[in-house]
């Protein structure tokens, strides 16, 4: 039982016995010195991760003489604090000793990430969507190219070669997953850059576990990320709007090869060879264009998140945390026109009413093909919103606020804004886009109102 605070003098005065014993610190419970019969002494931390009946775990901090008492006490505090949060450092270290290859390290890293132990951006555990992306990059790129190497032998040159190989498509594949799934891996520069960043995080974790002393990713020059982003011009928006209107009314014609085998089974009437999209799918696409929301933010939107009277969205969990979105009139028109389905709490309903819509891949593919915009991504609609906002003469600060950018410096510059100027900015951006989508002269009044935006109020 601890009787006094451990100090250099008290540790130096300890005398070995015939059997091993521990001297515990009175200041930090669980911190002590282990004394062996040979006279060798080492600092340790002892804890339980569960209740009183859970097993005791011990972590050796270092030898007496190599660590001072204060250094060891500080290390013990860190480990004991993690134990209070359910993190078992002793188990991590044991697993780390067993993990010899990069494949082993990746498995260990992902296991801890799934438990929520590894802290990501903004001091929070990684989200499920991020973990899914990480799993794909580990499985499809890291393990095939580096998995057999030991953790210690990977060099900066290996990482540079890995970057080039992923960028050139060496890991490209097209395989079936599960019953109806399919994994199409193309590689490319963007994928290479993002995967190397993940690899850097994995090696940082290895350093924390004492598996190596340096990070071979540091200093590796990566490709610029996001090079393929584009925005739609007014003429392209007009074509997209026409395709959306046709998709929800007449339906878009099938892209069928009438000379191909099986074509004889097509409906005889050409009018029956059309695909009519649901109003929820077309409304979701329009809403993405008119708000600049991220896809998952829109598809997970619940009616309880919408304040119709004030024209606001209260998003509980986004990439940048909780945020409030100011909507323009054109975006509000979408919310007011989308059909409400009894028993469905989500704005843009999918096949399963109790869950958010999974994606917009099929509707988007059909519409962009009809509009001659194949290759344009749904995320490019967010880029379109930002680009049209900048083109309308709004500062990047206001556009960034509308998009919910998480950069702290930018947030400090626009934190004094209220919803007044932001709403006028949202009106202007959405109205400009709505004109191109609808191609109707009566919408010009919205543009005029947007152009009357007093830029001095936004400074």
Coordinates of C-alpha atoms in Angstrom, one line a residue:
X1 CA 0.0 0.0 0.0
X2 CA 1.3 3.4 -0.9
X3 CA 2.7 5.4 2.1
X4 CA 4.5 8.4 0.5
X5 CA 5.1 10.2 -2.8
X6 CA 7.9 8.6 -4.8
X7 CA 11.0 10.8 -5.2
X8 CA 14.5 10.3 -6.4
X9 CA 15.7 10.0 -2.8
X10 CA 13.1 7.5 -1.8
X11 CA 13.7 5.3 -4.9
X12 CA 17.4 5.3 -4.4
X13 CA 16.9 4.2 -0.8
X14 CA 14.9 1.0 -1.8
X15 CA 16.7 -2.2 -0.9
X16 CA 16.0 -5.4 -2.9
X17 CA 14.5 -8.5 -1.2
X18 CA 14.6 -12.2 -1.8
X19 CA 11.3 -11.9 -3.8
X20 CA 10.0 -9.3 -6.3
X21 CA 7.9 -6.5 -4.8
X22 CA 6.5 -3.1 -5.7
X23 CA 6.6 0.3 -4.0
X24 CA 3.6 2.4 -4.9
X25 CA 3.3 6.2 -5.2
X26 CA 0.9 8.0 -2.8
X27 CA 0.2 10.8 -5.4
X28 CA -0.8 8.8 -8.5
X29 CA -2.8 5.6 -7.7
X30 CA -1.5 2.8 -9.9
X31 CA 2.0 4.2 -10.4
X32 CA 4.9 2.5 -8.7
X33 CA 8.4 0.9 -8.9
X34 CA 8.9 -2.8 -9.4
X35 CA 12.0 -4.1 -7.6
X36 CA 13.5 -7.5 -8.6
X37 CA 15.8 -9.6 -6.3
X38 CA 18.7 -8.8 -8.6
X39 CA 18.3 -5.1 -7.7
X40 CA 16.9 -4.1 -11.2
X41 CA 14.1 -1.6 -10.8
X42 CA 11.6 -0.3 -13.3
X43 CA 8.6 2.1 -13.2
X44 CA 5.2 0.7 -14.0
X45 CA 1.5 1.6 -14.3
X46 CA -1.2 -0.8 -13.1
X47 CA -4.9 -0.5 -13.9
X48 CA -8.2 -2.2 -14.7
X49 CA -10.2 -1.3 -17.8
X50 CA -13.5 -2.6 -16.3
X51 CA -15.0 -3.0 -12.9
X52 CA -13.5 -4.5 -9.8
X53 CA -13.6 -8.0 -11.2
X54 CA -11.7 -7.2 -14.4
X55 CA -8.1 -8.4 -14.6
X56 CA -5.2 -6.1 -13.5
X57 CA -3.0 -4.9 -16.4
X58 CA 0.6 -3.7 -16.1
X59 CA 2.6 -1.5 -18.4
X60 CA 6.4 -1.1 -17.9
X61 CA 7.3 2.5 -18.4
X62 CA 11.1 2.3 -18.2
X63 CA 14.0 1.5 -16.1
X64 CA 15.0 3.5 -13.0
X65 CA 18.0 5.6 -14.1
X66 CA 16.8 6.0 -17.7
X67 CA 13.6 7.8 -16.6
X68 CA 13.3 10.3 -13.8
X69 CA 10.5 9.8 -11.3
X70 CA 8.6 12.8 -12.7
X71 CA 8.9 11.6 -16.3
X72 CA 7.6 8.2 -15.3
X73 CA 4.8 9.7 -13.2
X74 CA 3.7 11.8 -16.2
X75 CA 3.7 8.7 -18.5
X76 CA 1.7 6.8 -15.9
X77 CA -0.9 9.5 -15.7
X78 CA -1.4 9.3 -19.5
X79 CA -1.8 5.5 -19.5
X80 CA -4.1 5.6 -16.5
X81 CA -6.3 8.3 -18.1
X82 CA -6.6 6.1 -21.2
X83 CA -7.6 3.2 -19.0
X84 CA -10.4 5.3 -17.6
X85 CA -11.7 5.8 -21.1
X86 CA -11.5 2.0 -21.8
X87 CA -8.3 2.0 -23.7
X88 CA -6.0 -0.9 -22.8
X89 CA -2.5 0.2 -23.5
X90 CA -1.0 -3.1 -22.3
X91 CA -3.0 -5.0 -24.9
X92 CA -2.0 -2.5 -27.6
X93 CA 1.7 -3.0 -26.7
X94 CA 1.2 -6.8 -26.7
X95 CA -0.4 -6.7 -30.1
X96 CA 2.3 -4.3 -31.4
X97 CA 5.0 -6.8 -30.5
X98 CA 3.2 -9.5 -32.5
X99 CA 2.6 -7.2 -35.5
X100 CA 5.6 -7.7 -37.7
X101 CA 4.4 -6.8 -41.1
X102 CA 2.5 -3.8 -42.5
X103 CA -0.5 -6.0 -43.0
X104 CA -0.4 -6.8 -39.3
X105 CA -0.1 -3.2 -38.4
X106 CA -3.0 -2.2 -40.6
X107 CA -5.2 -4.8 -38.9
X108 CA -4.2 -3.5 -35.5
X109 CA -4.8 0.1 -36.6
X110 CA -8.2 -0.6 -38.0
X111 CA -9.2 -2.6 -34.9
X112 CA -8.4 0.4 -32.7
X113 CA -10.1 2.8 -35.1
X114 CA -13.3 0.8 -35.0
X115 CA -13.3 0.9 -31.2
X116 CA -13.2 4.7 -31.4
X117 CA -9.9 4.8 -29.6
X118 CA -8.0 6.6 -32.4
X119 CA -8.8 10.3 -32.5
X120 CA -9.2 12.0 -35.9
X121 CA -9.9 15.5 -36.9
X122 CA -11.5 17.9 -34.5
X123 CA -10.7 15.6 -31.6
X124 CA -13.3 13.0 -32.5
X125 CA -13.1 9.3 -33.5
X126 CA -13.4 8.6 -37.2
X127 CA -16.9 8.3 -38.6
X128 CA -18.2 5.1 -40.1
X129 CA -18.1 6.5 -43.6
X130 CA -14.4 7.4 -43.1
X131 CA -13.6 4.0 -41.7
X132 CA -15.3 2.4 -44.8
X133 CA -13.0 4.5 -47.1
X134 CA -10.0 3.6 -45.0
X135 CA -10.8 -0.1 -45.2
X136 CA -11.0 0.1 -48.9
X137 CA -7.7 1.9 -49.3
X138 CA -6.0 -0.6 -46.9
X139 CA -7.5 -3.7 -48.6
X140 CA -7.1 -2.5 -52.3
X141 CA -3.8 -0.6 -52.2
X142 CA -1.7 -0.7 -49.0
X143 CA -1.8 -4.5 -48.3
X144 CA -1.2 -5.6 -51.9
X145 CA 1.8 -3.3 -52.4
X146 CA 3.3 -3.1 -48.9
X147 CA 1.6 -5.7 -46.8
X148 CA 4.4 -8.2 -46.7
X149 CA 7.1 -5.7 -45.7
X150 CA 8.0 -5.5 -42.0
X151 CA 7.1 -2.3 -40.2
X152 CA 10.8 -1.5 -39.6
X153 CA 12.0 -1.9 -43.2
X154 CA 9.7 0.5 -45.0
X155 CA 11.6 3.5 -46.2
X156 CA 10.7 6.9 -47.8
X157 CA 11.7 5.4 -51.1
X158 CA 9.2 2.6 -50.6
X159 CA 6.5 5.1 -50.0
X160 CA 7.4 7.2 -53.0
X161 CA 7.3 4.0 -55.2
X162 CA 3.9 3.2 -53.6
X163 CA 2.6 6.6 -54.5
X164 CA 3.6 6.2 -58.1
X165 CA 2.2 2.7 -58.4
X166 CA -1.2 3.6 -57.1
X167 CA -1.3 6.7 -59.3
X168 CA -0.4 4.6 -62.4
X169 CA -3.2 2.1 -61.7
X170 CA -1.0 -0.8 -60.6
X171 CA -3.7 -1.8 -58.1
X172 CA -6.6 -1.3 -60.4
X173 CA -9.1 -4.1 -60.3
X174 CA -12.8 -4.9 -60.9
X175 CA -14.1 -7.7 -58.6
X176 CA -17.5 -8.8 -57.4
X177 CA -18.2 -8.4 -53.7
X178 CA -20.8 -10.3 -51.8
X179 CA -23.9 -11.3 -53.8
X180 CA -24.7 -8.2 -55.8
X181 CA -21.7 -6.0 -54.9
X182 CA -18.9 -4.9 -57.2
X183 CA -15.6 -3.1 -56.4
X184 CA -14.1 -1.0 -59.2
X185 CA -10.7 0.2 -58.2
X186 CA -9.0 2.5 -60.7
X187 CA -6.2 4.2 -58.8
X188 CA -5.1 7.6 -60.0
X189 CA -3.3 10.6 -58.5
X190 CA -6.1 11.6 -56.1
X191 CA -6.4 8.1 -54.7
X192 CA -2.6 7.8 -54.4
X193 CA -2.4 11.0 -52.4
X194 CA -5.3 10.2 -50.0
X195 CA -3.9 6.6 -49.5
X196 CA -0.5 7.9 -48.6
X197 CA -2.0 10.3 -46.1
X198 CA -3.8 7.4 -44.5
X199 CA -0.5 5.4 -44.5
X200 CA 1.2 8.4 -42.7
X201 CA -1.5 8.1 -40.0
X202 CA -0.9 4.4 -39.7
X203 CA 2.9 4.9 -39.2
X204 CA 2.2 7.7 -36.6
X205 CA 0.2 5.1 -34.7
X206 CA 3.2 2.7 -35.0
X207 CA 5.4 5.3 -33.5
X208 CA 3.1 5.8 -30.6
X209 CA 3.3 2.0 -29.9
X210 CA 7.1 2.1 -30.1
X211 CA 7.2 -0.1 -33.3
X212 CA 9.5 2.4 -35.1
X213 CA 11.0 5.8 -34.4
X214 CA 10.3 7.7 -37.6
X215 CA 7.5 8.1 -40.1
X216 CA 8.7 7.2 -43.7
X217 CA 5.8 9.2 -45.2
X218 CA 7.2 12.5 -43.9
X219 CA 8.8 14.5 -46.8
X220 CA 7.1 12.5 -49.5
X221 CA 5.8 14.9 -52.2
X222 CA 2.2 14.1 -53.0
X223 CA 0.0 14.9 -56.0
X224 CA -2.3 17.8 -55.7
X225 CA -5.7 16.6 -54.4
X226 CA -9.0 17.4 -56.1
X227 CA -7.5 18.3 -59.5
X228 CA -10.6 16.9 -61.3
X229 CA -13.1 19.2 -59.6
X230 CA -15.2 21.3 -62.1
X231 CA -18.3 23.4 -62.1
X232 CA -21.2 23.6 -64.5
X233 CA -21.6 26.7 -66.7
X234 CA -25.0 28.4 -67.1
X235 CA -25.5 26.6 -70.4
X236 CA -24.7 23.2 -68.8
X237 CA -27.1 24.0 -65.9
X238 CA -29.8 24.8 -68.5
X239 CA -29.3 21.4 -70.1
X240 CA -29.3 19.7 -66.7
X241 CA -32.5 21.5 -65.8
X242 CA -34.2 20.4 -69.0
X243 CA -33.2 16.8 -68.4
X244 CA -34.6 16.9 -64.8
X245 CA -37.9 18.3 -66.0
X246 CA -38.2 15.6 -68.7
X247 CA -37.1 12.9 -66.2
X248 CA -40.0 13.7 -63.8
X249 CA -42.7 14.3 -66.4
X250 CA -42.3 12.4 -69.7
X251 CA -39.4 10.3 -68.6
X252 CA -36.0 10.0 -70.2
X253 CA -35.6 7.6 -73.2
X254 CA -33.7 4.4 -72.7
X255 CA -30.2 4.3 -74.1
X256 CA -30.9 1.0 -75.8
X257 CA -29.1 -0.6 -78.8
X258 CA -32.0 -1.8 -80.9
X259 CA -29.7 -4.1 -82.9
X260 CA -28.4 -5.9 -79.8
X261 CA -29.5 -9.4 -78.9
X262 CA -32.6 -9.2 -76.7
X263 CA -33.7 -5.9 -78.2
X264 CA -36.8 -7.7 -79.5
X265 CA -38.0 -7.9 -75.9
X266 CA -38.2 -4.1 -75.6
X267 CA -41.6 -2.6 -75.3
X268 CA -43.0 -2.0 -78.8
X269 CA -44.3 1.5 -78.0
X270 CA -41.4 3.9 -77.9
X271 CA -43.2 5.9 -75.2
X272 CA -42.9 2.9 -72.9
X273 CA -39.1 2.9 -73.3
X274 CA -38.7 5.8 -70.9
X275 CA -37.5 6.1 -67.3
X276 CA -39.4 8.4 -65.1
X277 CA -37.6 9.4 -61.9
X278 CA -39.2 9.9 -58.6
X279 CA -39.9 13.5 -57.4
X280 CA -37.7 12.8 -54.4
X281 CA -34.7 12.0 -56.6
X282 CA -35.1 15.0 -58.8
X283 CA -35.8 17.3 -55.8
X284 CA -32.6 16.0 -54.1
X285 CA -30.5 16.8 -57.1
X286 CA -32.0 20.3 -57.4
X287 CA -31.5 20.8 -53.7
X288 CA -27.8 19.9 -54.0
X289 CA -27.3 22.5 -56.7
X290 CA -29.2 25.2 -54.9
X291 CA -27.5 24.8 -51.5
X292 CA -24.0 23.4 -52.1
X293 CA -24.7 20.8 -49.4
X294 CA -22.6 17.6 -49.4
X295 CA -24.4 14.5 -50.7
X296 CA -24.7 12.8 -47.3
X297 CA -25.9 16.0 -45.6
X298 CA -28.8 16.3 -48.1
X299 CA -29.8 12.6 -48.1
X300 CA -29.7 12.4 -44.3
X301 CA -31.8 15.6 -43.9
X302 CA -34.9 15.0 -41.7
X303 CA -38.0 17.2 -41.6
X304 CA -37.2 17.9 -37.9
X305 CA -33.9 19.5 -39.1
X306 CA -35.8 22.1 -41.2
X307 CA -37.1 25.4 -39.9
X308 CA -39.5 26.4 -42.6
X309 CA -40.5 29.8 -41.1
X310 CA -36.9 31.1 -40.8
X311 CA -35.5 29.2 -43.9
X312 CA -32.8 27.4 -41.9
X313 CA -31.4 23.8 -41.7
X314 CA -30.0 22.6 -38.4
X315 CA -27.6 19.8 -39.3
X316 CA -26.6 17.8 -36.2
X317 CA -23.5 16.1 -37.6
X318 CA -21.5 17.2 -40.7
X319 CA -17.9 16.9 -41.8
X320 CA -17.3 20.2 -39.9
X321 CA -19.5 19.3 -37.0
X322 CA -22.9 20.8 -36.1
X323 CA -23.9 23.7 -38.3
X324 CA -26.8 25.9 -39.4
X325 CA -27.5 26.3 -43.1
X326 CA -29.2 29.5 -44.4
X327 CA -31.4 28.7 -47.4
X328 CA -32.3 30.9 -50.3
X329 CA -35.9 31.2 -51.6
X330 CA -35.2 28.8 -54.5
X331 CA -34.0 26.1 -52.1
X332 CA -37.0 26.7 -49.9
X333 CA -39.3 26.2 -52.9
X334 CA -37.8 22.7 -53.3
X335 CA -38.6 21.8 -49.7
X336 CA -42.1 23.1 -50.0
X337 CA -42.8 21.1 -53.2
X338 CA -41.2 17.8 -52.3
X339 CA -44.0 15.2 -51.4
X340 CA -44.2 14.2 -47.8
X341 CA -44.6 10.5 -47.1
X342 CA -46.4 9.3 -44.0
X343 CA -44.1 7.4 -41.7
X344 CA -40.9 8.8 -43.4
X345 CA -38.9 11.4 -41.4
X346 CA -36.4 12.0 -44.2
X347 CA -37.0 14.8 -46.7
X348 CA -35.7 12.9 -49.7
X349 CA -37.3 9.4 -49.3
X350 CA -35.7 6.3 -50.7
X351 CA -36.9 2.7 -51.0
X352 CA -36.8 2.1 -47.2
X353 CA -38.8 4.7 -45.5
X354 CA -37.1 4.1 -42.1
X355 CA -33.6 4.9 -43.4
X356 CA -32.1 7.8 -45.3
X357 CA -31.7 7.3 -49.1
X358 CA -28.5 5.5 -49.8
X359 CA -27.4 7.4 -52.9
X360 CA -28.4 9.1 -56.1
X361 CA -26.1 7.1 -58.4
X362 CA -28.7 5.8 -60.8
X363 CA -30.8 9.0 -61.1
X364 CA -27.7 11.1 -61.6
X365 CA -26.3 8.8 -64.2
X366 CA -29.6 8.8 -66.2
X367 CA -29.9 12.6 -66.0
X368 CA -26.3 13.5 -66.8
X369 CA -26.4 11.1 -69.8
X370 CA -29.5 12.8 -71.1
X371 CA -28.0 16.2 -70.6
X372 CA -24.7 15.3 -72.2
X373 CA -22.8 15.8 -68.9
X374 CA -21.4 12.3 -68.4
X375 CA -18.4 12.3 -66.1
X376 CA -19.7 15.2 -63.9
X377 CA -19.9 14.1 -60.3
X378 CA -22.5 14.9 -57.8
X379 CA -19.9 16.6 -55.7
X380 CA -19.2 18.9 -58.6
X381 CA -22.6 20.5 -57.8
X382 CA -21.1 21.8 -54.5
X383 CA -18.2 23.2 -56.5
X384 CA -20.7 24.8 -58.9
X385 CA -22.5 26.5 -56.1
X386 CA -19.2 28.0 -54.8
X387 CA -18.1 29.1 -58.3
X388 CA -21.4 30.8 -59.1
X389 CA -21.3 32.5 -55.7
X390 CA -17.8 33.9 -56.4
X391 CA -18.8 34.9 -59.9
X392 CA -21.7 36.9 -58.5
X393 CA -19.3 39.1 -56.7
X394 CA -19.5 37.6 -53.2
X395 CA -16.4 37.3 -51.1
X396 CA -14.9 33.8 -50.4
X397 CA -15.7 34.4 -46.8
X398 CA -19.5 34.5 -47.4
X399 CA -19.3 31.6 -49.8
X400 CA -17.3 29.6 -47.3
X401 CA -19.9 30.3 -44.6
X402 CA -22.7 29.1 -46.9
X403 CA -20.8 25.9 -47.6
X404 CA -19.9 25.2 -44.0
X405 CA -16.1 25.2 -44.4
X406 CA -14.3 24.1 -41.2
X407 CA -11.2 26.2 -41.5
X408 CA -10.7 28.1 -38.2
X409 CA -9.1 31.1 -39.6
X410 CA -11.9 31.6 -42.1
X411 CA -14.5 31.0 -39.4
X412 CA -12.9 33.8 -37.3
X413 CA -13.2 36.2 -40.3
X414 CA -16.9 35.6 -40.8
X415 CA -18.1 34.8 -37.3
X416 CA -19.7 38.2 -36.8
X417 CA -22.2 37.8 -39.6
X418 CA -25.9 37.3 -38.8
X419 CA -28.3 35.5 -41.1
X420 CA -29.4 38.7 -42.9
X421 CA -26.5 39.1 -45.3
X422 CA -26.0 35.4 -45.5
X423 CA -29.6 34.9 -46.6
X424 CA -29.3 37.6 -49.2
X425 CA -26.1 35.8 -50.4
X426 CA -27.9 32.5 -50.5
X427 CA -30.8 34.0 -52.4
X428 CA -28.4 35.5 -55.0
X429 CA -26.4 32.3 -55.6
X430 CA -29.5 30.0 -55.7
X431 CA -31.4 32.4 -57.9
X432 CA -28.6 32.6 -60.4
X433 CA -28.5 28.9 -60.6
X434 CA -32.3 28.5 -60.7
X435 CA -32.5 30.7 -63.8
X436 CA -30.2 28.4 -65.7
X437 CA -32.0 25.3 -64.4
X438 CA -35.5 26.5 -65.3
X439 CA -34.7 28.6 -68.3
X440 CA -37.8 30.8 -67.7
X441 CA -37.9 34.6 -68.0
X442 CA -40.0 35.0 -64.9
X443 CA -37.1 33.8 -62.9
X444 CA -35.1 36.9 -63.9
X445 CA -36.7 38.7 -61.0
X446 CA -34.8 36.4 -58.7
X447 CA -31.6 37.3 -60.4
X448 CA -32.3 41.0 -60.2
X449 CA -32.9 40.6 -56.5
X450 CA -29.7 38.7 -56.1
X451 CA -27.7 41.4 -58.1
X452 CA -29.0 44.1 -55.7
X453 CA -27.1 42.4 -52.9
X454 CA -25.2 45.1 -51.0
X455 CA -21.7 43.9 -51.0
X456 CA -20.7 46.5 -48.4
X457 CA -22.8 44.6 -45.9
X458 CA -20.8 41.5 -46.4
X459 CA -17.4 43.0 -45.7

